[in-house]
Coordinates of N, CA, C and O in Angstrom, one line a residue:
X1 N 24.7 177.8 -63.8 CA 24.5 176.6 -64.6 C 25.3 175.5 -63.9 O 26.5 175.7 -63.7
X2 N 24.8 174.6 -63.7 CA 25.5 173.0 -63.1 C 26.7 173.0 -64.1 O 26.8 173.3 -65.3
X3 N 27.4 172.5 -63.5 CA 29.5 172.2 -63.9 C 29.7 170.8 -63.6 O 29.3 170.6 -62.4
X4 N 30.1 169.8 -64.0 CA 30.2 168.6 -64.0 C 32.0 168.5 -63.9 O 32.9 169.0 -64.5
X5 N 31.9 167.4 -62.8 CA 33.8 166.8 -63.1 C 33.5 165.2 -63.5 O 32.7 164.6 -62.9
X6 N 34.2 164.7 -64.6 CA 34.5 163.3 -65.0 C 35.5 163.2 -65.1 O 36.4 163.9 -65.7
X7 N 35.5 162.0 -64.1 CA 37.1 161.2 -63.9 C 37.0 159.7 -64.4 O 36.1 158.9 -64.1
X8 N 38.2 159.7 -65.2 CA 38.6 158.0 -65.3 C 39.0 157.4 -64.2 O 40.2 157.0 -64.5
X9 N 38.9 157.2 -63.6 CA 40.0 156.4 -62.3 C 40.7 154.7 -62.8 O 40.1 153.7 -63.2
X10 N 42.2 155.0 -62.6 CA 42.3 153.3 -62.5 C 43.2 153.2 -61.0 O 44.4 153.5 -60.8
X11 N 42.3 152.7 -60.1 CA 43.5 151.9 -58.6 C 44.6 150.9 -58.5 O 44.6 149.7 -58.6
X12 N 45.5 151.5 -58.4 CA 46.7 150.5 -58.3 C 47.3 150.1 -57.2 O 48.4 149.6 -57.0
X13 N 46.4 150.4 -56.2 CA 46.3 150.1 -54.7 C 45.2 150.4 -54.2 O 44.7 151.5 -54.0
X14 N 44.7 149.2 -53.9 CA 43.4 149.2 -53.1 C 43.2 150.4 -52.1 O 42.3 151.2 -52.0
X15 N 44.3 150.2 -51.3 CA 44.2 150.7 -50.0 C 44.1 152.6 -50.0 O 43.4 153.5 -49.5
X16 N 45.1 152.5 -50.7 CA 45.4 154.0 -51.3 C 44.2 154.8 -52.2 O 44.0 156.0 -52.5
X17 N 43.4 153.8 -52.6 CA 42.5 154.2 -53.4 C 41.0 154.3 -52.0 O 40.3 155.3 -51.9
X18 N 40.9 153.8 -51.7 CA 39.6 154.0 -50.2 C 40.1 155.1 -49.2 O 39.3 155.7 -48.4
X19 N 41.5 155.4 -49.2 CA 41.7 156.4 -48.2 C 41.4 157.7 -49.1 O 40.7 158.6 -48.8
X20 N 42.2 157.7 -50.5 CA 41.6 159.3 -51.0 C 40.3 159.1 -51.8 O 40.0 160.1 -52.4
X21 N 39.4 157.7 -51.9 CA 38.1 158.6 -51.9 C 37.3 158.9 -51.2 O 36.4 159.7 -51.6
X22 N 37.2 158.5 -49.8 CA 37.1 159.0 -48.5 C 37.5 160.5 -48.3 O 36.7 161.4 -47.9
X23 N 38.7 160.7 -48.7 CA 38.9 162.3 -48.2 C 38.7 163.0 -49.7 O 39.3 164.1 -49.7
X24 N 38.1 162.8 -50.8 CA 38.0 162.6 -51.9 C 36.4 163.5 -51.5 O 36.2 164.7 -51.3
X25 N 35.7 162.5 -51.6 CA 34.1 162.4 -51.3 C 33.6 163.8 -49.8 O 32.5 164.4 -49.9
X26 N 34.5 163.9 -48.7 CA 34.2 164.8 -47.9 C 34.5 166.4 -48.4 O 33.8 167.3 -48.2
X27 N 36.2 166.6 -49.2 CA 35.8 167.5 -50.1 C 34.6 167.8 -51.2 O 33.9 168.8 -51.2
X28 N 34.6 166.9 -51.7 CA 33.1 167.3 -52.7 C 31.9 167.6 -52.0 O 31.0 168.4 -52.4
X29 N 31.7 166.9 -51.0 CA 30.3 167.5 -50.5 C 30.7 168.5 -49.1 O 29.8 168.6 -48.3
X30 N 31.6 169.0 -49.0 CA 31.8 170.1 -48.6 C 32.3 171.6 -49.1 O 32.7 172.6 -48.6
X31 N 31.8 171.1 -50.7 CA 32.0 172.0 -51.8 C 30.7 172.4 -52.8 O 30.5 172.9 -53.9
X32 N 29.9 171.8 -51.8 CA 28.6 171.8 -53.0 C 27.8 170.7 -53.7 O 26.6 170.6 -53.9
X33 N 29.1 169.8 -54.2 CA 29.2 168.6 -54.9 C 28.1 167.5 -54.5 O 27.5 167.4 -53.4
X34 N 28.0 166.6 -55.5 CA 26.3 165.4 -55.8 C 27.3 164.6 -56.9 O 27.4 164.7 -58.1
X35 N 28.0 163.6 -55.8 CA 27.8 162.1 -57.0 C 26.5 161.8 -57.9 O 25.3 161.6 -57.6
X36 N 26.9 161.9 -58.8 CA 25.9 161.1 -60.2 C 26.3 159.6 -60.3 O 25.4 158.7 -60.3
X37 N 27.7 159.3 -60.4 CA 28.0 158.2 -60.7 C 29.6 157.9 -60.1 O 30.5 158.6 -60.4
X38 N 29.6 156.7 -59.1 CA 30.7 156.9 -58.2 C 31.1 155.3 -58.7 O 30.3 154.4 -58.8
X39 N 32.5 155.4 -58.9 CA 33.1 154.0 -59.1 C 32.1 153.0 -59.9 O 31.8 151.9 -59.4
X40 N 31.8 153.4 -61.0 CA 30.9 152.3 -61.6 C 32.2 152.2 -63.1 O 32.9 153.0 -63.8
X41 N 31.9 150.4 -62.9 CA 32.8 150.1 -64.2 C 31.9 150.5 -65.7 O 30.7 150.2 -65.8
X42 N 32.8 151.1 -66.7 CA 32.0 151.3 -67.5 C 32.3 150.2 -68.6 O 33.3 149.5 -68.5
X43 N 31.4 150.1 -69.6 CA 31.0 149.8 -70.4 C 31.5 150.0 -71.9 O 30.6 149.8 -72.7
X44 N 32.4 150.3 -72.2 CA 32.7 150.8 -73.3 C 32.0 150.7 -74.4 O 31.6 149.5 -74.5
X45 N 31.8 151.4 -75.4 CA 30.7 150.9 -77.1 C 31.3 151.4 -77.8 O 30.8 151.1 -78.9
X46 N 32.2 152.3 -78.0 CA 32.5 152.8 -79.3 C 34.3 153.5 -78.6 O 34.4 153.6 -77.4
X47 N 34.9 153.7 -79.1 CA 36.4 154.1 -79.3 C 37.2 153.7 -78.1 O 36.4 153.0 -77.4
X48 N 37.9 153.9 -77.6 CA 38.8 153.3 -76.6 C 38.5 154.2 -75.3 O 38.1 155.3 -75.1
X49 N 38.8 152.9 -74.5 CA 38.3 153.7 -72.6 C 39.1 153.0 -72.2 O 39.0 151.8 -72.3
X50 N 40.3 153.6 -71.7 CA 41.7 153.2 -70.8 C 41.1 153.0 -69.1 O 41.8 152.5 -68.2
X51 N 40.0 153.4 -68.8 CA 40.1 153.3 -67.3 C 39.1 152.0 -66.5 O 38.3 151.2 -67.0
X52 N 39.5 152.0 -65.6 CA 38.3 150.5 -64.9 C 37.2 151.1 -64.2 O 36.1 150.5 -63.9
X53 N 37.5 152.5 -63.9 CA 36.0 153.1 -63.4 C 35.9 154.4 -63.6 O 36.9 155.2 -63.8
X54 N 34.9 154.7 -63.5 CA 34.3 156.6 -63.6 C 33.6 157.2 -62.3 O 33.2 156.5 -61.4
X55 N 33.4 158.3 -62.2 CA 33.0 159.4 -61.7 C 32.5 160.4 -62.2 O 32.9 160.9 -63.2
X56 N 31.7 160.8 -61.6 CA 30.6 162.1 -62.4 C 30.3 162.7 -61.3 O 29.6 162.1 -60.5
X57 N 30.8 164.1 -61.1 CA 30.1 164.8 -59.9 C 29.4 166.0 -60.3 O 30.0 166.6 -61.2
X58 N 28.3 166.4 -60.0 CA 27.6 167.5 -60.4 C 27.6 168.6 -59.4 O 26.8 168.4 -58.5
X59 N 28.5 170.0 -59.4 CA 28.2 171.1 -58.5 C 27.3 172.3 -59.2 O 26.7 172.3 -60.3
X60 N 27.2 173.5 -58.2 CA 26.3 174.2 -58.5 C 27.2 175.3 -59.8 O 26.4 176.2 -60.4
X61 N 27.9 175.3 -60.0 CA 28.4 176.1 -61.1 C 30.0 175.7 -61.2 O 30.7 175.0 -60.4
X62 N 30.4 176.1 -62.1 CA 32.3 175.8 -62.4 C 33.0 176.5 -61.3 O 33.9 175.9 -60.8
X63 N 32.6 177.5 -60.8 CA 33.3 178.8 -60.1 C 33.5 177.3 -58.5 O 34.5 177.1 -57.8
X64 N 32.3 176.7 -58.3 CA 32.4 175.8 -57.3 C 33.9 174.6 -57.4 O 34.8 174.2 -56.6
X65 N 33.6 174.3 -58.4 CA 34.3 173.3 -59.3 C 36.2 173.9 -58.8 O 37.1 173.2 -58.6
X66 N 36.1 174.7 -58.8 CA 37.3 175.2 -58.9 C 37.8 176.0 -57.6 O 38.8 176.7 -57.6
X67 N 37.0 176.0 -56.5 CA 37.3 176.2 -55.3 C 37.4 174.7 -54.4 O 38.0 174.6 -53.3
X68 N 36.7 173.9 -55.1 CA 36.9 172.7 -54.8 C 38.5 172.2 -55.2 O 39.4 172.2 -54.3
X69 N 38.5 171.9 -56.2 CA 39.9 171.4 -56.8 C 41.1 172.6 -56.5 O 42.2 172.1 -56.5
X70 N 41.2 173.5 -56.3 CA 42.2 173.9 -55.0 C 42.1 174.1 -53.5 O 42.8 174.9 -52.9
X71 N 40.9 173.1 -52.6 CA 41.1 173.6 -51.8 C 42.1 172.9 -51.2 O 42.9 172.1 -51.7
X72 N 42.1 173.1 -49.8 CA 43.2 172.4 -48.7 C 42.8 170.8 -48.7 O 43.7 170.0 -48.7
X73 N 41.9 170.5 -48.7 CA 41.2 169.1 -48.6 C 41.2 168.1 -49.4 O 41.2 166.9 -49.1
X74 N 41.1 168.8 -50.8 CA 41.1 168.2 -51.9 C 42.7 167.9 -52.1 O 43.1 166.8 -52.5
X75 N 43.4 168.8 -51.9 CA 44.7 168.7 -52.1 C 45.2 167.8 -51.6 O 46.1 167.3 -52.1
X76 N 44.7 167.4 -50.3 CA 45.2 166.2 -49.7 C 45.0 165.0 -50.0 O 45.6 164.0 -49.6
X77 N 43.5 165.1 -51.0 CA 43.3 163.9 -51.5 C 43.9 163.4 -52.9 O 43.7 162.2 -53.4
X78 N 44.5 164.5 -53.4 CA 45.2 164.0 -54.6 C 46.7 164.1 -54.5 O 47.4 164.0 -55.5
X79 N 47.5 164.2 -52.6 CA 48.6 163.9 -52.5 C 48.4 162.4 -52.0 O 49.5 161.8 -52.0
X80 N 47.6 162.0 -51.6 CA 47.6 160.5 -51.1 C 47.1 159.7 -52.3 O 47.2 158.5 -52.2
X81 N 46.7 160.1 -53.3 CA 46.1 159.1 -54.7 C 47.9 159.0 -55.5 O 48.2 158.0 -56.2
X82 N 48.8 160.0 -55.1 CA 50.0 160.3 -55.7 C 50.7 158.7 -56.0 O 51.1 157.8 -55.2
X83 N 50.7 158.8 -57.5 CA 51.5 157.5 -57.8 C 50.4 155.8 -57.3 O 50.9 154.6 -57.2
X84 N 49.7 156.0 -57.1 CA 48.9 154.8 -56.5 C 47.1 154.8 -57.2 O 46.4 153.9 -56.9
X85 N 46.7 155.7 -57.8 CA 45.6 156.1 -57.9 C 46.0 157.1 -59.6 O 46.4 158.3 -59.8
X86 N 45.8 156.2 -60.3 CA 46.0 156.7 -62.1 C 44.2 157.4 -62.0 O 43.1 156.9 -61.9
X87 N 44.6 158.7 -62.2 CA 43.1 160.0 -62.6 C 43.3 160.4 -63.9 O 44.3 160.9 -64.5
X88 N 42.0 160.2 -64.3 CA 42.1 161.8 -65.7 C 40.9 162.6 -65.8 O 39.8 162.2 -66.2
X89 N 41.0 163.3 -65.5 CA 40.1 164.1 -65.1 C 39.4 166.0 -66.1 O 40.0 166.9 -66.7
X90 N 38.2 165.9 -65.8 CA 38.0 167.1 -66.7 C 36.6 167.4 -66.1 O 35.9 166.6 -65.5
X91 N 36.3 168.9 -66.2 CA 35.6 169.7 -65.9 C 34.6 170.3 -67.8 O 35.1 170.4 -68.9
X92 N 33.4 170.3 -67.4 CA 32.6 170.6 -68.0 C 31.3 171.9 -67.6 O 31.1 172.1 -66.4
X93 N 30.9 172.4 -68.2 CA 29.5 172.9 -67.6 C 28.5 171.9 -68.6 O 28.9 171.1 -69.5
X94 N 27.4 172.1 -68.2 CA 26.1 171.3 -67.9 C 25.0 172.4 -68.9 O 25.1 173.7 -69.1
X95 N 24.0 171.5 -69.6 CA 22.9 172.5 -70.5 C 22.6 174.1 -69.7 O 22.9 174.3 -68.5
X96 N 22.2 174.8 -70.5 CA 21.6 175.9 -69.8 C 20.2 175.4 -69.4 O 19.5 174.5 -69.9
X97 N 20.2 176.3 -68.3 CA 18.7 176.0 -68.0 C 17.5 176.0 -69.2 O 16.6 175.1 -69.0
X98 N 17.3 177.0 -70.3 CA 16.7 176.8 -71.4 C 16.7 175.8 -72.2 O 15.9 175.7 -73.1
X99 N 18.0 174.5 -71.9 CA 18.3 173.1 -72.8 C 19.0 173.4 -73.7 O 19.5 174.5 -74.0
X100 N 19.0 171.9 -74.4 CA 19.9 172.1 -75.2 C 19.5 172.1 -76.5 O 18.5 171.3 -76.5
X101 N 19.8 172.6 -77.9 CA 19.2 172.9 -79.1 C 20.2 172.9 -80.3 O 21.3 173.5 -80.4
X102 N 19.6 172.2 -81.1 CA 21.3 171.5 -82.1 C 20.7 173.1 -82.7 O 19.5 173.5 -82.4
X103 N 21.7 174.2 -83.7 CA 21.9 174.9 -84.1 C 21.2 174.3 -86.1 O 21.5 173.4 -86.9
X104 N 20.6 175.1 -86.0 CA 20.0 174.9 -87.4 C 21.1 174.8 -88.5 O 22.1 175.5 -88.5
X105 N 20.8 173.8 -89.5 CA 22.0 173.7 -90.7 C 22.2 174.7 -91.5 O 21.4 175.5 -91.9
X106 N 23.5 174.5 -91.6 CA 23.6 175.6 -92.7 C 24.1 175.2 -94.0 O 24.6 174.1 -94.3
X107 N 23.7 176.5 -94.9 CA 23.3 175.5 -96.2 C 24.8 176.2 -96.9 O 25.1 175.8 -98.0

């Protein structure tokens, strides 16, 4: 089943922020990983959004997700974001392939 990462990102340095998503972005797609949505300012509509941009990556399962976020590469990219590059970040899985189906009420 597809595993999704969403990140808040806010840059507090330009510069610092293009070098680890650079090394950022070559981890992910040497992990499997498919930007959905890369550095797009969002929009907020309803309760509070602290960040100036998001991210959405879609890999082929969590198990990926998580070979990714420890590998050697990635780690490099979140010692150069260190202190310069405000993340919040979370891992998800994705519908089953069957979809998705609100659970009948209960009475």
């Amino acid at each position: 089943m597809s595993a999704y990462v969403i990140v808040n990102v806010d840059v507090l340095d330009e510069e610092a922020g293009l070098a680890y998503a650079s090394v950022a972005q070559e981890s992910v797609l040497d992990h499997g990983g498919r930007y959905l949505i890369a550095g797009s300012t969002p929009e907020p509509v309803e309760g509070v959004w602290n960040s100036s941009r998001v991210v959405v990556i879609e890999f082929p399962d969590m198990d990926r997700i998580q070979e990714w976020y420890g590998s050697p590469a990635y780690r490099r990219a979140r010692k150069i974001r260190e202190g310069k590059v405000g993340v919040g970040m979370l891992f998800v899985e994705g519908v089953p392939p069957e979809g998705f189906s609100v659970p009948d009420q209960v009475s």
